[in-house]
mmCIF file of C-alpha atoms in Angstrom:
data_model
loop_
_atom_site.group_PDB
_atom_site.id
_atom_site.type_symbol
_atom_site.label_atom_id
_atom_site.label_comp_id
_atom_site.label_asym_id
_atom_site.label_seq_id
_atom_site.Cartn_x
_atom_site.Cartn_y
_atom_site.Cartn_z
ATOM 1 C CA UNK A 446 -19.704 -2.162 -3.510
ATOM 2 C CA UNK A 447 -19.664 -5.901 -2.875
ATOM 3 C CA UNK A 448 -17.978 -6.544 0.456
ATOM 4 C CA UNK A 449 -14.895 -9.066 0.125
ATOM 5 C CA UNK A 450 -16.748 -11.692 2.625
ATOM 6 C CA UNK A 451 -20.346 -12.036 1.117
ATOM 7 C CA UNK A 452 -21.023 -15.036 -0.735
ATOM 8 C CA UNK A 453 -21.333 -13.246 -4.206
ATOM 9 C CA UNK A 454 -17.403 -11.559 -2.838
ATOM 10 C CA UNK A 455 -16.062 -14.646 -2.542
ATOM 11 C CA UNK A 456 -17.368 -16.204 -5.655
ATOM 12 C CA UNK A 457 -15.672 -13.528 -7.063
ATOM 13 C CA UNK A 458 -12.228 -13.864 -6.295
ATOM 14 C CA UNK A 459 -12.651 -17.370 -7.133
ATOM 15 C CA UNK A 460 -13.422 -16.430 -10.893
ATOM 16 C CA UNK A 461 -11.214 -13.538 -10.900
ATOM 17 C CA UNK A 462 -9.470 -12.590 -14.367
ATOM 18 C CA UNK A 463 -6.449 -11.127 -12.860
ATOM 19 C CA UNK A 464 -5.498 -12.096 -9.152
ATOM 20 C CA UNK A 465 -1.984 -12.582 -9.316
ATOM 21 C CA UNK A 466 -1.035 -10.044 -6.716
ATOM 22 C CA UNK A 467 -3.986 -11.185 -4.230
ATOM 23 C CA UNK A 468 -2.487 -13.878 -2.296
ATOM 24 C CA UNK A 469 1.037 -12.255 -1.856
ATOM 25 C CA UNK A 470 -0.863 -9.397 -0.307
ATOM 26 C CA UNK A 471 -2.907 -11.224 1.945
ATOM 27 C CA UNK A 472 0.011 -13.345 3.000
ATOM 28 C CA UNK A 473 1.916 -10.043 4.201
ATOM 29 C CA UNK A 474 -1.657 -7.954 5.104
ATOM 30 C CA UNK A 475 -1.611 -6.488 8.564
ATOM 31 C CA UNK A 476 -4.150 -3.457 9.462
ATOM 32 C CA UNK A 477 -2.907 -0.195 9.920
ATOM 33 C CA UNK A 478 -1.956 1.066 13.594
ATOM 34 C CA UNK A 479 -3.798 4.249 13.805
ATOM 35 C CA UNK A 480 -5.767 6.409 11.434
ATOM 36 C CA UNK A 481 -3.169 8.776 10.012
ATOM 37 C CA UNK A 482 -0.696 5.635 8.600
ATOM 38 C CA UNK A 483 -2.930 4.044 5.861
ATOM 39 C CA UNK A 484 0.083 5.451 3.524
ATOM 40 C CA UNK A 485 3.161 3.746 5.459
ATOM 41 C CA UNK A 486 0.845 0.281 5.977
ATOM 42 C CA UNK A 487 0.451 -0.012 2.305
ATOM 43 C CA UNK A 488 4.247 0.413 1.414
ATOM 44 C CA UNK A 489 4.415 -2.040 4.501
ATOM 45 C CA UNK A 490 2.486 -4.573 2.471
ATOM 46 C CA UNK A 491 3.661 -4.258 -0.450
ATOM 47 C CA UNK A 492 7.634 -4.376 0.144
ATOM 48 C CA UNK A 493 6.637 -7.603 2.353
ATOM 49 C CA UNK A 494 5.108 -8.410 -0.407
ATOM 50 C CA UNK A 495 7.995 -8.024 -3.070
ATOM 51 C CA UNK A 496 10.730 -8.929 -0.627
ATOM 52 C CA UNK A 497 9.959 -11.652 1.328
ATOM 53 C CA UNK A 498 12.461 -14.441 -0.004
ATOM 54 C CA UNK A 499 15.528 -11.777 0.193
ATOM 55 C CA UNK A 500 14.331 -10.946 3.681
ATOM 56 C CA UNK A 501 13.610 -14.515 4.876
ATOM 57 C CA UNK A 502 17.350 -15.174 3.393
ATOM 58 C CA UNK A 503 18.928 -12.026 4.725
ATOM 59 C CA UNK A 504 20.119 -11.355 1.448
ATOM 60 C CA UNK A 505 18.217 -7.758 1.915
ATOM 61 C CA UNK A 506 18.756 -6.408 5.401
ATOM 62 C CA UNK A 507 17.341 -3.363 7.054
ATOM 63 C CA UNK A 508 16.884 -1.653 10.002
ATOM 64 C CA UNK A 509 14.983 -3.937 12.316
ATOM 65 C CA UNK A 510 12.235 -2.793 14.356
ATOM 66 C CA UNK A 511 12.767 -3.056 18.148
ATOM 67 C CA UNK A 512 9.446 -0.800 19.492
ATOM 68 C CA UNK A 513 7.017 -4.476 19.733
ATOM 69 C CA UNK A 514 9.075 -5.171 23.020
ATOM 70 C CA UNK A 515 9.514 -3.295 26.121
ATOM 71 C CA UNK A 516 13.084 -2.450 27.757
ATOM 72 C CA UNK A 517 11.125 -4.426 30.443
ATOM 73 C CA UNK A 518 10.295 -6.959 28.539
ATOM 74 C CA UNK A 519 13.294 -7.679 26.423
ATOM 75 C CA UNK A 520 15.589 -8.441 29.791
ATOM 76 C CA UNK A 521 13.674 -11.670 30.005
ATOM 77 C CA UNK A 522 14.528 -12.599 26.004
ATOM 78 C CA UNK A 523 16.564 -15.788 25.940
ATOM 79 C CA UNK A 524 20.540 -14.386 25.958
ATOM 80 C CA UNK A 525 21.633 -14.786 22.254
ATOM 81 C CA UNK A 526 18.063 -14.770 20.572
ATOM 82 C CA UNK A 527 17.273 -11.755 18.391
ATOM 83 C CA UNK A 528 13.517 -11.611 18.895
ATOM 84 C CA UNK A 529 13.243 -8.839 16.361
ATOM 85 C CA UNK A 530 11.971 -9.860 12.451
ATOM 86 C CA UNK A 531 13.812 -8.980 9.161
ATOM 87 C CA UNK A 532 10.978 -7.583 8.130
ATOM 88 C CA UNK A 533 9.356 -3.802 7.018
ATOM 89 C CA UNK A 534 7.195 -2.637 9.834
ATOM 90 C CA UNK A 535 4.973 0.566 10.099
ATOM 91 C CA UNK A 536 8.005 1.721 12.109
ATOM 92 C CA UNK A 537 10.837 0.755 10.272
ATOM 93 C CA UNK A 538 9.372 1.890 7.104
ATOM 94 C CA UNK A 539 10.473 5.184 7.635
ATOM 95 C CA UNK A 540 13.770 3.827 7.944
ATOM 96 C CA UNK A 541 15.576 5.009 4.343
ATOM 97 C CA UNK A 542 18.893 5.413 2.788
ATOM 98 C CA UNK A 543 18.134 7.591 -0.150
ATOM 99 C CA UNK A 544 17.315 5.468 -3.228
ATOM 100 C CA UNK A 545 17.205 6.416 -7.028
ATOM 101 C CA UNK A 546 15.762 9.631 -7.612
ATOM 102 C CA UNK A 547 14.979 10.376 -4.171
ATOM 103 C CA UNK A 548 17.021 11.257 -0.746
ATOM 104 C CA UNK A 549 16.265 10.972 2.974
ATOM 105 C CA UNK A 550 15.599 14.447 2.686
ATOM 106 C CA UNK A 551 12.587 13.664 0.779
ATOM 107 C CA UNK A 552 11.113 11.394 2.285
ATOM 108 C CA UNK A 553 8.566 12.322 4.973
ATOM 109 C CA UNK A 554 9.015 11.956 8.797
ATOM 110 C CA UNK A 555 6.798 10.241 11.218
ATOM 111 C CA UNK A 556 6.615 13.579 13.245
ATOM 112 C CA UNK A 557 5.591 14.852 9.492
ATOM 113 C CA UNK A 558 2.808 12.579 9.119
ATOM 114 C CA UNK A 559 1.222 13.053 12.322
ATOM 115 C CA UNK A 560 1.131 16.869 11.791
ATOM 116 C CA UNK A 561 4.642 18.484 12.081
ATOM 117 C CA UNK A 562 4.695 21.748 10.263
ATOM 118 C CA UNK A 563 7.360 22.052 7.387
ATOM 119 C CA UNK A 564 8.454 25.730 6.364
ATOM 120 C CA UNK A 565 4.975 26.389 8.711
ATOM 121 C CA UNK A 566 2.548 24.049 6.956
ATOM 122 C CA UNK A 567 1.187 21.098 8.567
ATOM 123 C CA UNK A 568 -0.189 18.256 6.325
ATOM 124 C CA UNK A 569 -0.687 15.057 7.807
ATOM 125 C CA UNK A 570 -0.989 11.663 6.851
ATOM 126 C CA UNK A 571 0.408 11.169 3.306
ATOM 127 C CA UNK A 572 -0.551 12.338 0.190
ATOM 128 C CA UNK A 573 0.059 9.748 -3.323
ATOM 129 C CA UNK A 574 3.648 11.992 -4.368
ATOM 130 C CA UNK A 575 5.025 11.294 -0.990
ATOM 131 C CA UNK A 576 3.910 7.908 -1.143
ATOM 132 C CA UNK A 577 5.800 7.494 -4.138
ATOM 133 C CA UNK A 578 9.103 8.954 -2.996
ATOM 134 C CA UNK A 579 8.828 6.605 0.248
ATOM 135 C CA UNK A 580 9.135 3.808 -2.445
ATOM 136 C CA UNK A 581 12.216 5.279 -4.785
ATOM 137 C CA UNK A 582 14.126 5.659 -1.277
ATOM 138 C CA UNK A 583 13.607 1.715 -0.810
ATOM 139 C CA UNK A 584 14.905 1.131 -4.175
ATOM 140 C CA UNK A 585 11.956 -0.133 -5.863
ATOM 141 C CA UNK A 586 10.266 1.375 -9.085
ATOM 142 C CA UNK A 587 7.327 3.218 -8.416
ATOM 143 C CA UNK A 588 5.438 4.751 -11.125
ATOM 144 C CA UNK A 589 3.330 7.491 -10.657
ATOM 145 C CA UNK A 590 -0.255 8.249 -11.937
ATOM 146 C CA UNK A 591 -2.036 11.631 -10.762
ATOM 147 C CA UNK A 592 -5.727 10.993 -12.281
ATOM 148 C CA UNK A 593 -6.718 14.110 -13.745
ATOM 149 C CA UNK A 594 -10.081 15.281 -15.996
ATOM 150 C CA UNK A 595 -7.695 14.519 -18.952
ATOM 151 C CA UNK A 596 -7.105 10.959 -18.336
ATOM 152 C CA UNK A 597 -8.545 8.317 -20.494
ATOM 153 C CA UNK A 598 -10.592 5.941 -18.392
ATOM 154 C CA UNK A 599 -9.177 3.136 -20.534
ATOM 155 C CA UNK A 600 -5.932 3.724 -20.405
ATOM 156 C CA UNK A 601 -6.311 3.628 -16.660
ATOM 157 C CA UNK A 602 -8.127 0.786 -16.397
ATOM 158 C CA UNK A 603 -5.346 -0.808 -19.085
ATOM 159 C CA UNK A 604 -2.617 -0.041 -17.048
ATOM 160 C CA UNK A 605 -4.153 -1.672 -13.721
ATOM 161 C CA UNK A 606 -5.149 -4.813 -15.421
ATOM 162 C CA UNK A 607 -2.054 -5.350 -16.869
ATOM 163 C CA UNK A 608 -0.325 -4.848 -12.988
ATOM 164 C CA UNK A 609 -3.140 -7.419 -11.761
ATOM 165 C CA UNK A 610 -2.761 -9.929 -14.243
ATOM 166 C CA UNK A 611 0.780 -10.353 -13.735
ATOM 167 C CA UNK A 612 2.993 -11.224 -10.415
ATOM 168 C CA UNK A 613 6.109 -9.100 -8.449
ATOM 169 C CA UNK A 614 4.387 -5.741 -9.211
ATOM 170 C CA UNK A 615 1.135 -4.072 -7.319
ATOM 171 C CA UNK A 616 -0.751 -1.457 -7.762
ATOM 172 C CA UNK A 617 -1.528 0.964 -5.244
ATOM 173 C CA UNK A 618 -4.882 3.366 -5.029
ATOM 174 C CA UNK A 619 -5.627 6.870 -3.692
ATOM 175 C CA UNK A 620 -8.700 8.035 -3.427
ATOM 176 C CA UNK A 621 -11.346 9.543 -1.778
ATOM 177 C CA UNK A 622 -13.933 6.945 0.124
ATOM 178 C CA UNK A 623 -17.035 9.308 0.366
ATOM 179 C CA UNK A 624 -17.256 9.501 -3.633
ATOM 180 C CA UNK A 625 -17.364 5.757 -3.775
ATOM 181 C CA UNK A 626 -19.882 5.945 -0.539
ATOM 182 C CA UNK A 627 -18.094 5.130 2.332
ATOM 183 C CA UNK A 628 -18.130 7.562 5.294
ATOM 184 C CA UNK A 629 -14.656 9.281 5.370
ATOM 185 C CA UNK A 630 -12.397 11.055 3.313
ATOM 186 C CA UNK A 631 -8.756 10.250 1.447
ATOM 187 C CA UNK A 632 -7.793 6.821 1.523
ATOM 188 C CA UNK A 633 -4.628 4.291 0.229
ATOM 189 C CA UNK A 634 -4.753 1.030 -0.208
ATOM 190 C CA UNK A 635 -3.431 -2.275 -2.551
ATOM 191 C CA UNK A 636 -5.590 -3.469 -5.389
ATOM 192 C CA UNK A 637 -5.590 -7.313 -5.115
ATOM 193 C CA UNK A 638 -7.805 -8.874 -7.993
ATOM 194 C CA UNK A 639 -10.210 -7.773 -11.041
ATOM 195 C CA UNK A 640 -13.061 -9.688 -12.111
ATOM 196 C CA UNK A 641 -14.376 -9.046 -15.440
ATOM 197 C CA UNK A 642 -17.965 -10.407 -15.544
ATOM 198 C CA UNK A 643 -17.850 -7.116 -13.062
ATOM 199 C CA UNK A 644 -15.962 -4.864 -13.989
ATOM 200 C CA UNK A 645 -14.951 -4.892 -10.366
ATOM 201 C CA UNK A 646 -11.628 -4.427 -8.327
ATOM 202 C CA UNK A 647 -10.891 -5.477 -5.051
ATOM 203 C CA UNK A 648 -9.509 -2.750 -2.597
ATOM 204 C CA UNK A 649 -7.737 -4.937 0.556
ATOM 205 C CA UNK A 650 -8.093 -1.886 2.777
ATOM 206 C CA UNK A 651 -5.695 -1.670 5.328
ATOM 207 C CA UNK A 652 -8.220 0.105 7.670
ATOM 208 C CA UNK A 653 -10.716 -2.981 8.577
ATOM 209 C CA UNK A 654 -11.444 -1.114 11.900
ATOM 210 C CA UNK A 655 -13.567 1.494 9.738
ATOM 211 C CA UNK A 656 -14.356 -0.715 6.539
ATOM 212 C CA UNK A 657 -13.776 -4.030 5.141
ATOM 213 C CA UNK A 658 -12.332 -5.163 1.852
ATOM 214 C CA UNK A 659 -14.554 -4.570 -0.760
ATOM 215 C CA UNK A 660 -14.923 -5.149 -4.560
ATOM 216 C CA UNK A 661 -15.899 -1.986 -6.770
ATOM 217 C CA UNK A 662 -16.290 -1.329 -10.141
ATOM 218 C CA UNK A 663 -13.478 0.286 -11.967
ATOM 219 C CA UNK A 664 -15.316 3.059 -13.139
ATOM 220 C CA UNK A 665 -16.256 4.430 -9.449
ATOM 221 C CA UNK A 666 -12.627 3.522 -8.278
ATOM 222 C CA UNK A 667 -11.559 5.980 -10.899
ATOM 223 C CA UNK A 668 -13.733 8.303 -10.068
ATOM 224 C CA UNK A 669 -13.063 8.474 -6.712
ATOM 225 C CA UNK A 670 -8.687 8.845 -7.682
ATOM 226 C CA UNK A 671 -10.268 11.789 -9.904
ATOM 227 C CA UNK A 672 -10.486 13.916 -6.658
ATOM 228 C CA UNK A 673 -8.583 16.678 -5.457
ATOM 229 C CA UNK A 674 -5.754 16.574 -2.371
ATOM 230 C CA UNK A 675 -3.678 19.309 -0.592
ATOM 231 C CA UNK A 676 -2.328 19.914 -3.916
ATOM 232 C CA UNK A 677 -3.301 17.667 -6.814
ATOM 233 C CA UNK A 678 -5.750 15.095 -7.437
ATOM 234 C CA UNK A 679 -4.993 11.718 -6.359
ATOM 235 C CA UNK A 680 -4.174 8.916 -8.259
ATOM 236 C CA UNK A 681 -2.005 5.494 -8.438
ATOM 237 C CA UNK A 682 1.615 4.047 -8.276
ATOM 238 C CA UNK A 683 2.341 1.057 -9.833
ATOM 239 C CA UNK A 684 5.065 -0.861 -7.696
ATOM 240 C CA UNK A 685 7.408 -3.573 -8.583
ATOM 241 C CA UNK A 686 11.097 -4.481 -8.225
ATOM 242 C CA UNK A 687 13.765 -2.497 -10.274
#
């Protein structure tokens, strides 16, 4: 791994093949809050990321989030003045209306993430599937990739280049950090660039308090979504507008 802010990181993204998704990414890129919402930060990002004009234009509207200012503090708020953003927050993002091929009913809760038994399991955080149905209830596409022992390294690698070389749709990684190296376990993040002389992708992880972005060749990234979760092996979603 070649971290994102070492000289020979930085000469990368400036030669990158494919970086059409970086900058929207990093223009919308906030950390995640705590360690259980890597999941919800990434959706965060990204539907920043494909939304902005409609949101800046209040052509799309959703639920804004009002938890960044106290009942305290909001008395002293200019009368008139709606502090609050048009804008998806790790809050608001679990904020849905049933989209395509998915219902609120789907879609898991906060209390859910953080450990809420369902039918008497608990299973926190988020695993790639409910990921995925988070995005169908916004009404975006989200195409789903489990990585399995049967999947063709090139397609794979095919599929994310063609996301990274081209704008409006992002690609979205789970995997597991310790079989890339890192210290820790399952992991989601954004994808924001491929260079080729490489063979390297850059993972913008939304956890800098525990590890920084970092380039890493495609073959390890794969390896790494070839792991197993609760229930299936992890995977990718490729995101764009429907």
């Amino acid at each position: 791994m070649v971290l994102f802010s070492s000289d020979e990181g930085m000469k990368r993204i400036k030669e990158a093949t494919y970086q059409a998704d970086f900058y929207k990414l990093a223009n919308n890129f906030e950390s995640q809050s705590n360690g259980a919402v890597c999941g919800p930060t990434t959706a965060t990002i990204v539907l920043n990321s494909l939304n902005r004009d409609i949101l800046r234009s209040n052509e799309l509207k959703i639920n804004k989030d009002t938890t960044s200012i106290s009942a305290n503090e909001i008395k002293y708020i200019r009368k008139g003045l709606d502090p609050f953003l048009n804008q998806y927050t790790q809050n608001n993002i679990f904020d849905v209306a049933g989209g395509q091929n998915s219902s609120k009913e789907n879609i898991k809760t906060k209390e859910e993430m953080y450990g809420k038994p369902v039918d008497g399991v608990s299973s926190g955080g988020f695993q790639l599937r409910e990921l995925h149905q988070l995005f169908l209830a916004h009404h975006v596409k989200s195409e789903l990739i489990v990585v399995t022992d049967q999947s063709e390294d090139e397609k794979i690698k095919a599929e994310i280049l063609l996301n990274l070389a081209t704008p409006d749709d992002f690609v979205v990684v789970n995997y597991k950090r310790s079989a890339m190296g890192q210290s820790g376990g399952g992991h989601i993040s954004p994808l924001g660039a491929y260079h080729k002389p490489s063979d390297s992708v850059l993972i913008m992880d939304v956890n800098p308090a525990k590890a920084d972005w970092v380039w890493v060749k495609m073959t390890d990234l794969i390896s790494a979504m070839r792991t197993m979760d609760t229930v299936e092996n992890r995977g990718y979603l490729l995101v764009s507008k429907k």
